mmCIF file of C-alpha atoms and ligand atoms in Angstrom:
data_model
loop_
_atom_site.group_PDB
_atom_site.id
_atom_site.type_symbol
_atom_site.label_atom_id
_atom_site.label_comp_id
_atom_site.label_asym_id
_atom_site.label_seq_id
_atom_site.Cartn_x
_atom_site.Cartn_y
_atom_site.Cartn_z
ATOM 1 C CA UNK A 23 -13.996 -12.968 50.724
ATOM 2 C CA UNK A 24 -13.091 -13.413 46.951
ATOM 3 C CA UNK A 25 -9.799 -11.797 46.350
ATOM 4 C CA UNK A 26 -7.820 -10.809 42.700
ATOM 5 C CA UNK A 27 -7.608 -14.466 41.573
ATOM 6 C CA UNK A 28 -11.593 -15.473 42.496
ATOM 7 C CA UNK A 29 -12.825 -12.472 40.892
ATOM 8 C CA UNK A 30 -10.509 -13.769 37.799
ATOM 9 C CA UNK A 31 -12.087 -16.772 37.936
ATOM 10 C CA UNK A 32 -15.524 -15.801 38.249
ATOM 11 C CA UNK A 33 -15.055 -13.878 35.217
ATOM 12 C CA UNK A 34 -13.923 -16.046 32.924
ATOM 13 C CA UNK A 35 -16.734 -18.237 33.881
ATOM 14 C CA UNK A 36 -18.752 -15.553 32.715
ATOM 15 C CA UNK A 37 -17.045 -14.805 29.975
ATOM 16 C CA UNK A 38 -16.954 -18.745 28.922
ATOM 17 C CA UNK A 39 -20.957 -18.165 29.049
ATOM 18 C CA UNK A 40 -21.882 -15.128 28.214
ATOM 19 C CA UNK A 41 -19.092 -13.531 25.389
ATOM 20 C CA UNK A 42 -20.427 -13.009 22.199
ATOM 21 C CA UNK A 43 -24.247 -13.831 23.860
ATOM 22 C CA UNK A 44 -27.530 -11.752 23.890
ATOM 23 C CA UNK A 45 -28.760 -11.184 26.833
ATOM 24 C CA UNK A 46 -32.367 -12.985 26.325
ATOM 25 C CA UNK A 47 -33.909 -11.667 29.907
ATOM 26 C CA UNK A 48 -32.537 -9.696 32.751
ATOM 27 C CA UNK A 49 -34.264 -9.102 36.563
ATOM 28 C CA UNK A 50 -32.753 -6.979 39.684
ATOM 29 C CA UNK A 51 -35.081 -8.391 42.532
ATOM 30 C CA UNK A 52 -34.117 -5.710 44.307
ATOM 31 C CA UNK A 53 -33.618 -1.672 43.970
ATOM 32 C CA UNK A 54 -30.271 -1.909 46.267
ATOM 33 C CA UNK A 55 -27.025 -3.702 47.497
ATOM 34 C CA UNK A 56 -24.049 -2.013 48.984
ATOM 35 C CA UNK A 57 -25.288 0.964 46.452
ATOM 36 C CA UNK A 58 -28.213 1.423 44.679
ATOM 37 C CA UNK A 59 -28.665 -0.977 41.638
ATOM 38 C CA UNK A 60 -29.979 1.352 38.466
ATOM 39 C CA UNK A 61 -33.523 1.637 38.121
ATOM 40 C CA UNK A 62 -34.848 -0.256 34.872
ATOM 41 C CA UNK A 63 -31.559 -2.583 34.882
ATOM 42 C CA UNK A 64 -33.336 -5.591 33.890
ATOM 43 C CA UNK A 65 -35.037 -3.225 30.728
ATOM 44 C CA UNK A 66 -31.600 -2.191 29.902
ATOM 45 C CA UNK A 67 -29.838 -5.415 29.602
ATOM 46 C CA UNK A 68 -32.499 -7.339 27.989
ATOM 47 C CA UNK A 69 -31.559 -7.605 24.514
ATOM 48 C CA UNK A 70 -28.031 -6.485 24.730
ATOM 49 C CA UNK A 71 -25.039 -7.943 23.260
ATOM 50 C CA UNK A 72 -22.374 -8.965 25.392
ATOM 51 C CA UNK A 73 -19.141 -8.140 24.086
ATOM 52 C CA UNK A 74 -16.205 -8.850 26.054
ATOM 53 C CA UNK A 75 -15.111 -8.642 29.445
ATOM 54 C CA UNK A 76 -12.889 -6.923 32.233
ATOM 55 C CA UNK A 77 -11.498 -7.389 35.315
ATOM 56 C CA UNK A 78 -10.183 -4.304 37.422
ATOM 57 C CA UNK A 79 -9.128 -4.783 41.065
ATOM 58 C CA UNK A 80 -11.906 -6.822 42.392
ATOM 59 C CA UNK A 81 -14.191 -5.646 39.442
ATOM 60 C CA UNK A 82 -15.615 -7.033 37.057
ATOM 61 C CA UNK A 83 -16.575 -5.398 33.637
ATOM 62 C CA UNK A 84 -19.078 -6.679 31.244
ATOM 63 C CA UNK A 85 -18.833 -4.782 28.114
ATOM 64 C CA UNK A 86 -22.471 -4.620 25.843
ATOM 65 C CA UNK A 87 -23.301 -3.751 22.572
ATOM 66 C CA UNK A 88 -25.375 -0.303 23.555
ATOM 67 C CA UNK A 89 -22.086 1.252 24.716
ATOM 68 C CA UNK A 90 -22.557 0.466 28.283
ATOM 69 C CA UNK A 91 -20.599 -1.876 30.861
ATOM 70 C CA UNK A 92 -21.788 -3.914 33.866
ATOM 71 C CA UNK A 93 -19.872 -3.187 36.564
ATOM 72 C CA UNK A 94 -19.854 -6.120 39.034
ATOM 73 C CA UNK A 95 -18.775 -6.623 42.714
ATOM 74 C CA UNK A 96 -18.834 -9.853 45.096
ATOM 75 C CA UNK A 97 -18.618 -8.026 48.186
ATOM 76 C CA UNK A 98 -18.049 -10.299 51.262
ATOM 77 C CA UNK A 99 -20.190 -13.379 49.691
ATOM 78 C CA UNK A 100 -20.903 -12.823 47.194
ATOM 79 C CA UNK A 101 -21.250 -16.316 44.043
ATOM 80 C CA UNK A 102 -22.339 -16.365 40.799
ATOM 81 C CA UNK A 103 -24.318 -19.275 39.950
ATOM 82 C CA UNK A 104 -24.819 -20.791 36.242
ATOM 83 C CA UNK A 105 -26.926 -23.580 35.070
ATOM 84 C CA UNK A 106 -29.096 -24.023 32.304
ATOM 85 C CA UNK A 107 -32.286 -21.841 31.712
ATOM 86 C CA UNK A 108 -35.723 -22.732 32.330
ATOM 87 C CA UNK A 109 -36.491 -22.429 36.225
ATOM 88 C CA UNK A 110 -38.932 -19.832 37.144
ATOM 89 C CA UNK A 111 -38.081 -19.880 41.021
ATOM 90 C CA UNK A 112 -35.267 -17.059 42.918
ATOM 91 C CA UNK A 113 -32.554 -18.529 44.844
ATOM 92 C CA UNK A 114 -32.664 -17.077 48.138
ATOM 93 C CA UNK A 115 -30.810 -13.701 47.864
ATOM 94 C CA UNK A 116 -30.587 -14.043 44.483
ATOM 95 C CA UNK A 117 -30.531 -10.222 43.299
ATOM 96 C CA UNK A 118 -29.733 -10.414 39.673
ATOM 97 C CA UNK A 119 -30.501 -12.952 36.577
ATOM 98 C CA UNK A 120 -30.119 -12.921 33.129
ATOM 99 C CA UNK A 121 -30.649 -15.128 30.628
ATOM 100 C CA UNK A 122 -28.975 -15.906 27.595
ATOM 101 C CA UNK A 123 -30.090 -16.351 24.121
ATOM 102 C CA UNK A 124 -27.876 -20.092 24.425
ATOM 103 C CA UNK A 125 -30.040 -21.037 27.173
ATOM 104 C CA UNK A 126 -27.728 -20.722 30.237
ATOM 105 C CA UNK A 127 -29.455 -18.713 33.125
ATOM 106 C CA UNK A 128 -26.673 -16.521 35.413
ATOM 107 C CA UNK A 129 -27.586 -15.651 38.880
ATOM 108 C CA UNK A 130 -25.812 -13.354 41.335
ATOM 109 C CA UNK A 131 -26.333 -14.511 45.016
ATOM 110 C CA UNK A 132 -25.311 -12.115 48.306
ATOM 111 C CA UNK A 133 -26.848 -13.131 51.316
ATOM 112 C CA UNK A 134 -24.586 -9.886 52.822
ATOM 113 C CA UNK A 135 -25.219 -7.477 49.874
ATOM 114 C CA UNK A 136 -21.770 -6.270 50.080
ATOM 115 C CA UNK A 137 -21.903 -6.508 46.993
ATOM 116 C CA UNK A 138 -22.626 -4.189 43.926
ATOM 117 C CA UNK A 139 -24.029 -3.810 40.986
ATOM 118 C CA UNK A 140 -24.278 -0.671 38.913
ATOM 119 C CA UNK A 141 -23.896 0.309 34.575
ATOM 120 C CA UNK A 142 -21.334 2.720 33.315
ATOM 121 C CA UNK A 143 -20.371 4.042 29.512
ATOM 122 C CA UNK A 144 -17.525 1.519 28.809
ATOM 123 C CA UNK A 145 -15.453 4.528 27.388
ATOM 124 C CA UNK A 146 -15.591 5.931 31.035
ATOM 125 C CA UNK A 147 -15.482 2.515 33.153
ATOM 126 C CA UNK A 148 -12.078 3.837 34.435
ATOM 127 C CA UNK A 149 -13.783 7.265 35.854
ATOM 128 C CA UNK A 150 -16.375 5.261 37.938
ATOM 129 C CA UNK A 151 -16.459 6.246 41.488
ATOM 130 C CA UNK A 152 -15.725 3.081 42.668
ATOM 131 C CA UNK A 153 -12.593 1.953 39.900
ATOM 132 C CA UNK A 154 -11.247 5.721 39.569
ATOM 133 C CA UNK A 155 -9.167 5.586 42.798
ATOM 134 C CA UNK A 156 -7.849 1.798 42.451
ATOM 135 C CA UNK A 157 -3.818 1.039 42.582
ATOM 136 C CA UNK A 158 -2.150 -0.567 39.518
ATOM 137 C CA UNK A 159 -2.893 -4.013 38.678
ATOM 138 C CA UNK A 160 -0.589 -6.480 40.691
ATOM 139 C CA UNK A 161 -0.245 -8.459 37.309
ATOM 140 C CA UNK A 162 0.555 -5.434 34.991
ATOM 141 C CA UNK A 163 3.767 -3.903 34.282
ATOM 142 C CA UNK A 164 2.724 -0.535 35.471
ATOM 143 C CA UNK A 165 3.035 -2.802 39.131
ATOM 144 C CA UNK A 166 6.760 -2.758 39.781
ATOM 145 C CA UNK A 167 9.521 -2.841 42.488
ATOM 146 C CA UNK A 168 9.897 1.220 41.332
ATOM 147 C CA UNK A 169 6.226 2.234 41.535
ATOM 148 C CA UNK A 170 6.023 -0.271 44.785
ATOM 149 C CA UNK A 171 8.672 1.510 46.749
ATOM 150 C CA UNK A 172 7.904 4.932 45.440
ATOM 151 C CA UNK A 173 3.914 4.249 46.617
ATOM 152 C CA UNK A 174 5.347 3.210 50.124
ATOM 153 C CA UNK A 175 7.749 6.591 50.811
ATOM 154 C CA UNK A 176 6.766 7.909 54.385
ATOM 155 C CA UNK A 177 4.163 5.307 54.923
ATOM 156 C CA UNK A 178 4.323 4.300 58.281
ATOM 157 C CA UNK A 179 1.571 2.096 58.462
ATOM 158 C CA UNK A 180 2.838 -2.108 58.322
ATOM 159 C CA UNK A 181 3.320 -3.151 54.970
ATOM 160 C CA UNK A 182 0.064 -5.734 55.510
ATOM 161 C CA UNK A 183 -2.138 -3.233 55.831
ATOM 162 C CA UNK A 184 -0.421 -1.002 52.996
ATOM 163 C CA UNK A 185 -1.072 -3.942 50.355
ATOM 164 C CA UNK A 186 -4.219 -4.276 51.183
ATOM 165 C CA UNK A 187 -4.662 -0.467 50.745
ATOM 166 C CA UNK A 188 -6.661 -0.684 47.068
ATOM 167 C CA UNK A 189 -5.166 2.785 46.506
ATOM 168 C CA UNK A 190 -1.481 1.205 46.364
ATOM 169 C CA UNK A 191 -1.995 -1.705 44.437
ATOM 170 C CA UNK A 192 -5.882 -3.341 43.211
ATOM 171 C CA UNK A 193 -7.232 -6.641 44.089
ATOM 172 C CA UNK A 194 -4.766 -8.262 46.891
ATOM 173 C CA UNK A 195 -7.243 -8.772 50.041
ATOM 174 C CA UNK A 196 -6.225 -10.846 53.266
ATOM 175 C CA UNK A 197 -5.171 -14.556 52.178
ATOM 176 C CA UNK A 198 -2.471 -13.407 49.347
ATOM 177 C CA UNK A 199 -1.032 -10.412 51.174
ATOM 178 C CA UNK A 200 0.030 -13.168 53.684
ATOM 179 C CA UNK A 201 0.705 -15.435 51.392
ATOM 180 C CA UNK A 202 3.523 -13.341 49.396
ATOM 181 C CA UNK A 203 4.601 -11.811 52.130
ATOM 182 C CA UNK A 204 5.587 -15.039 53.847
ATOM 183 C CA UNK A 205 6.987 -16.055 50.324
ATOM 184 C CA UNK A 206 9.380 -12.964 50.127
ATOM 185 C CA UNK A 207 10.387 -13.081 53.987
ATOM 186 C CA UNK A 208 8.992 -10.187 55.090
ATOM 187 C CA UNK A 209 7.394 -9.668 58.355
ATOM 188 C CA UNK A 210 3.847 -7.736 58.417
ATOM 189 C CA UNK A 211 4.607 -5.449 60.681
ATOM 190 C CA UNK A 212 7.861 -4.292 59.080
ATOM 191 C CA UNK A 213 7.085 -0.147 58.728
ATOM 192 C CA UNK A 214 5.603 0.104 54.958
ATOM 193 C CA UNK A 215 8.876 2.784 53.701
ATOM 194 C CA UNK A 216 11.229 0.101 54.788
ATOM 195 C CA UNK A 217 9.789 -1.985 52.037
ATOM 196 C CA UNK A 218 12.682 -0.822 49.116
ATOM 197 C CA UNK A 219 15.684 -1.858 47.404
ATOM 198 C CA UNK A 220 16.285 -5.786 48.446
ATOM 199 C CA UNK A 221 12.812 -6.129 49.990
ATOM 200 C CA UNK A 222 10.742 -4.620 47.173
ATOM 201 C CA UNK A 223 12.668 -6.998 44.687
ATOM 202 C CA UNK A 224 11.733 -9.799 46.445
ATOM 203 C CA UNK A 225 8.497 -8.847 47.630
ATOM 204 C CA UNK A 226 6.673 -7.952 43.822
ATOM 205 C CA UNK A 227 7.824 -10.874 41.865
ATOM 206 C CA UNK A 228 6.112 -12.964 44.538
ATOM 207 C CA UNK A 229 2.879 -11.236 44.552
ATOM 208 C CA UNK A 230 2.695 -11.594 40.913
ATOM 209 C CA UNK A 231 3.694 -14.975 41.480
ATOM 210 C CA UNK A 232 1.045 -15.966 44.148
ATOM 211 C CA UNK A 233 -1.322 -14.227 42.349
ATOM 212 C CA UNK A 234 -0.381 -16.009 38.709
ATOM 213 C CA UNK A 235 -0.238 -19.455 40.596
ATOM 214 C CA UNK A 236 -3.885 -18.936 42.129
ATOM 215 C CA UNK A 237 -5.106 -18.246 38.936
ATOM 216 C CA UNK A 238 -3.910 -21.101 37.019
ATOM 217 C CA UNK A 239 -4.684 -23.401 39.894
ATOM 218 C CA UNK A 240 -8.460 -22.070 39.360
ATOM 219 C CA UNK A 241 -8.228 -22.652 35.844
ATOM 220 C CA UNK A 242 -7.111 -26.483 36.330
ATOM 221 C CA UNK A 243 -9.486 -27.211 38.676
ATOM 222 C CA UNK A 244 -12.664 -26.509 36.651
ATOM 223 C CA UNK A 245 -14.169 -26.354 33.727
ATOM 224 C CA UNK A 246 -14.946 -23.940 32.260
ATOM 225 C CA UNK A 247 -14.467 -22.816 35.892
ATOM 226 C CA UNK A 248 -17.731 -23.864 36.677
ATOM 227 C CA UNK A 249 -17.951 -26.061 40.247
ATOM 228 C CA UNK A 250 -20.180 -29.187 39.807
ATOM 229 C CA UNK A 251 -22.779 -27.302 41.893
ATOM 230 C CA UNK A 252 -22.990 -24.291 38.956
ATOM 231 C CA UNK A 253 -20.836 -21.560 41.244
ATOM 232 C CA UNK A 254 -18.723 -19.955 39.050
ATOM 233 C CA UNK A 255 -15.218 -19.829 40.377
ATOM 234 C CA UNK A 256 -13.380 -20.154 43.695
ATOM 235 C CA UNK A 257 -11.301 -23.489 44.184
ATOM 236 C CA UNK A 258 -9.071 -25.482 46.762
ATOM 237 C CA UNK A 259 -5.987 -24.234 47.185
ATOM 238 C CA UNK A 260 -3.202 -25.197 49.435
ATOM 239 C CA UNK A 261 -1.554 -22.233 51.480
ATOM 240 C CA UNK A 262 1.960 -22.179 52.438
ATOM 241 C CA UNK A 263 0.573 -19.933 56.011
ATOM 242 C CA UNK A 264 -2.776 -19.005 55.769
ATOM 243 C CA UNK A 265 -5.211 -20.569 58.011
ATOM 244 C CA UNK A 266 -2.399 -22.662 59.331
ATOM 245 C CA UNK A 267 -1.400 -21.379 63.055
ATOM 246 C CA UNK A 268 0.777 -23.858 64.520
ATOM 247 C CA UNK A 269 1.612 -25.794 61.873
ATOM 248 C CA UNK A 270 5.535 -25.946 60.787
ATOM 249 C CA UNK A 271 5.940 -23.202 58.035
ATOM 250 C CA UNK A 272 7.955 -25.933 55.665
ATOM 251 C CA UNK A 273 10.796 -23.780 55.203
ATOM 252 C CA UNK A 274 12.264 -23.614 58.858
ATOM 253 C CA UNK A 275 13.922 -27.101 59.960
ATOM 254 C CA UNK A 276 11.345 -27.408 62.469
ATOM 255 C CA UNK A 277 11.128 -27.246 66.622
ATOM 256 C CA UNK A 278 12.714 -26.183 68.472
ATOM 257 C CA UNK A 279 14.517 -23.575 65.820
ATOM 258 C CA UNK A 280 10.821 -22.436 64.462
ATOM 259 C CA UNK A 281 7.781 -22.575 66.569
ATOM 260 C CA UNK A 282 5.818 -22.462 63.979
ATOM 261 C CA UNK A 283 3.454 -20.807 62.165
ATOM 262 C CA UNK A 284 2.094 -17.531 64.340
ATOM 263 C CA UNK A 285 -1.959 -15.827 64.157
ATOM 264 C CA UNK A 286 -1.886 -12.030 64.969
ATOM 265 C CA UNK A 287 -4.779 -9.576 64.461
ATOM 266 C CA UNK A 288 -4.049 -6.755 62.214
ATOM 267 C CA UNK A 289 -6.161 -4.261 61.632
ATOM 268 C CA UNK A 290 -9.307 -6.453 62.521
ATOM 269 C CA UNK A 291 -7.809 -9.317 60.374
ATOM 270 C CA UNK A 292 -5.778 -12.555 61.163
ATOM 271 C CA UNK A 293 -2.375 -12.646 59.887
ATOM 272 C CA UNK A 294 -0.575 -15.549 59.173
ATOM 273 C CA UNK A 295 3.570 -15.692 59.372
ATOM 274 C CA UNK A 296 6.510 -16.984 60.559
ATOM 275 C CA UNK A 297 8.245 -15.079 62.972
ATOM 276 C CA UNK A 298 12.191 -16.833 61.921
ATOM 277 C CA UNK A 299 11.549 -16.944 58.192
ATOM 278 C CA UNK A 300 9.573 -13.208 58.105
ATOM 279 C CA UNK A 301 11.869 -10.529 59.331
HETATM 280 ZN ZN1 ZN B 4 9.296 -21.219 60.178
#
């Protein structure tokens, strides 16, 4: 599931594309995903200058000339595909394509439709149903050890599932919350309001830290953050715990001090951690 640093690097795929482009032709194949796409999309983006783009959370804004934005979500599986223009045929679950004045065709694939589409003025993108309740951005400023500890007063819930709470901060999903929390050793069940003082310094600086290494990692890998295969974004990336149950965690000296790194379900969701460095 793409998290913050995918849905960065999706976008500037995009924006690598499509900034400064007219939208030559635009199709929904279909009148739904997760929410209803809106009627006549395909009308209203043909034509249409794209000026810049956004990313909020796991949004992503695409800002045109008619005063309107795209508002676009990957859902569970959602990819974005990019090659050049001239094939007639629909990818399998291909629900959106436009086509740009340059030549380069854009397709958005969701076999799940988790995913969602919709338009919405770009002076109001903020007030959108789906971006009006959304945490500060993990990258910003306005995301600090203050407004992290102040967010987490009387939360009793573990601080994994309190970071992936949108509402508390935008974007972080499964893989980084693990990640950064291994990073600042903190455990994931630790109580949410005992994340202050000591543990709140540590813990932001290495969200924004995970987060900042993803995205440059994306950036390296491709160009123009294209794969070879036209998907926009995602790229390999080595995790210090996730996915990685039983291996040694790097930081402990090893067995029989450490057994490793530990799998426990949270919430529906496997969490990776060590048990010695993670307290
Ligand atoms: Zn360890």
């Amino acid at each position: 599931m793409p998290e913050l640093p995918e849905v960065e690097t999706v976008m500037r795929g995009l924006r690598a594309r499509l900034e400064g482009h007219r939208i030559a032709r635009a199709a929904a194949h279909r009148p739904d995903l997760r929410w209803p796409i809106p009627p006549g999309l395909g009308r209203r983006l043909t034509g249409a200058r794209v000026l810049s783009f956004r990313r909020r959370g796991k949004y992503i804004l695409m800002r045109l000339d008619g005063g309107d934005s795209v508002l676009l979500h990957l859902g569970m599986s959602g990819r974005m595909l990019i090659e050049r223009a001239g094939r007639n045929a629909v990818t399998p679950h291909e629900h959106l394509v436009l086509e740009t004045d340059e030549g380069w065709r854009v397709g958005f694939v969701d076999p799940r439709r988790f995913g969602s589409v919709d338009l919405v003025p770009t002076a109001q993108e903020d007030a959108h149903k789906l971006l009006a309740g959304l945490g500060p951005e993990p990258l910003d400023a306005a995301f600090s050890v203050a407004s992290l500890s102040a967010s987490l007063v009387g939360k009793r819930t573990p601080i994994k599932a309190a970071l992936l709470d949108q509402k508390i901060v935008a974007g972080l999903g499964n893989i980084y919350v693990c990640e950064a929390l291994f990073r600042a050793g903190i455990s994931p069940q630790r109580s949410a309001h005992t994340i202050s003082g000591a543990r709140a310094t540590r813990l932001v600086p290495e969200i924004k830290a995970t987060l900042t290494e993803a995205i440059a990692a994306g950036g390296s890998s491709l160009r123009d953050y294209v794969q070879t295969n036209g998907e926009l974004g995602y790229f390999q990336h080595a995790w210090k715990v996730y996915g990685r149950e039983g291996e040694p965690c790097g930081r402990c000296p090893g067995k029989p001090v450490c057994q490793g790194i530990r799998r426990l379900v949270q919430s529906g969701r496997s969490t990776f951690y060590c048990s010695r460095v993670q307290r």
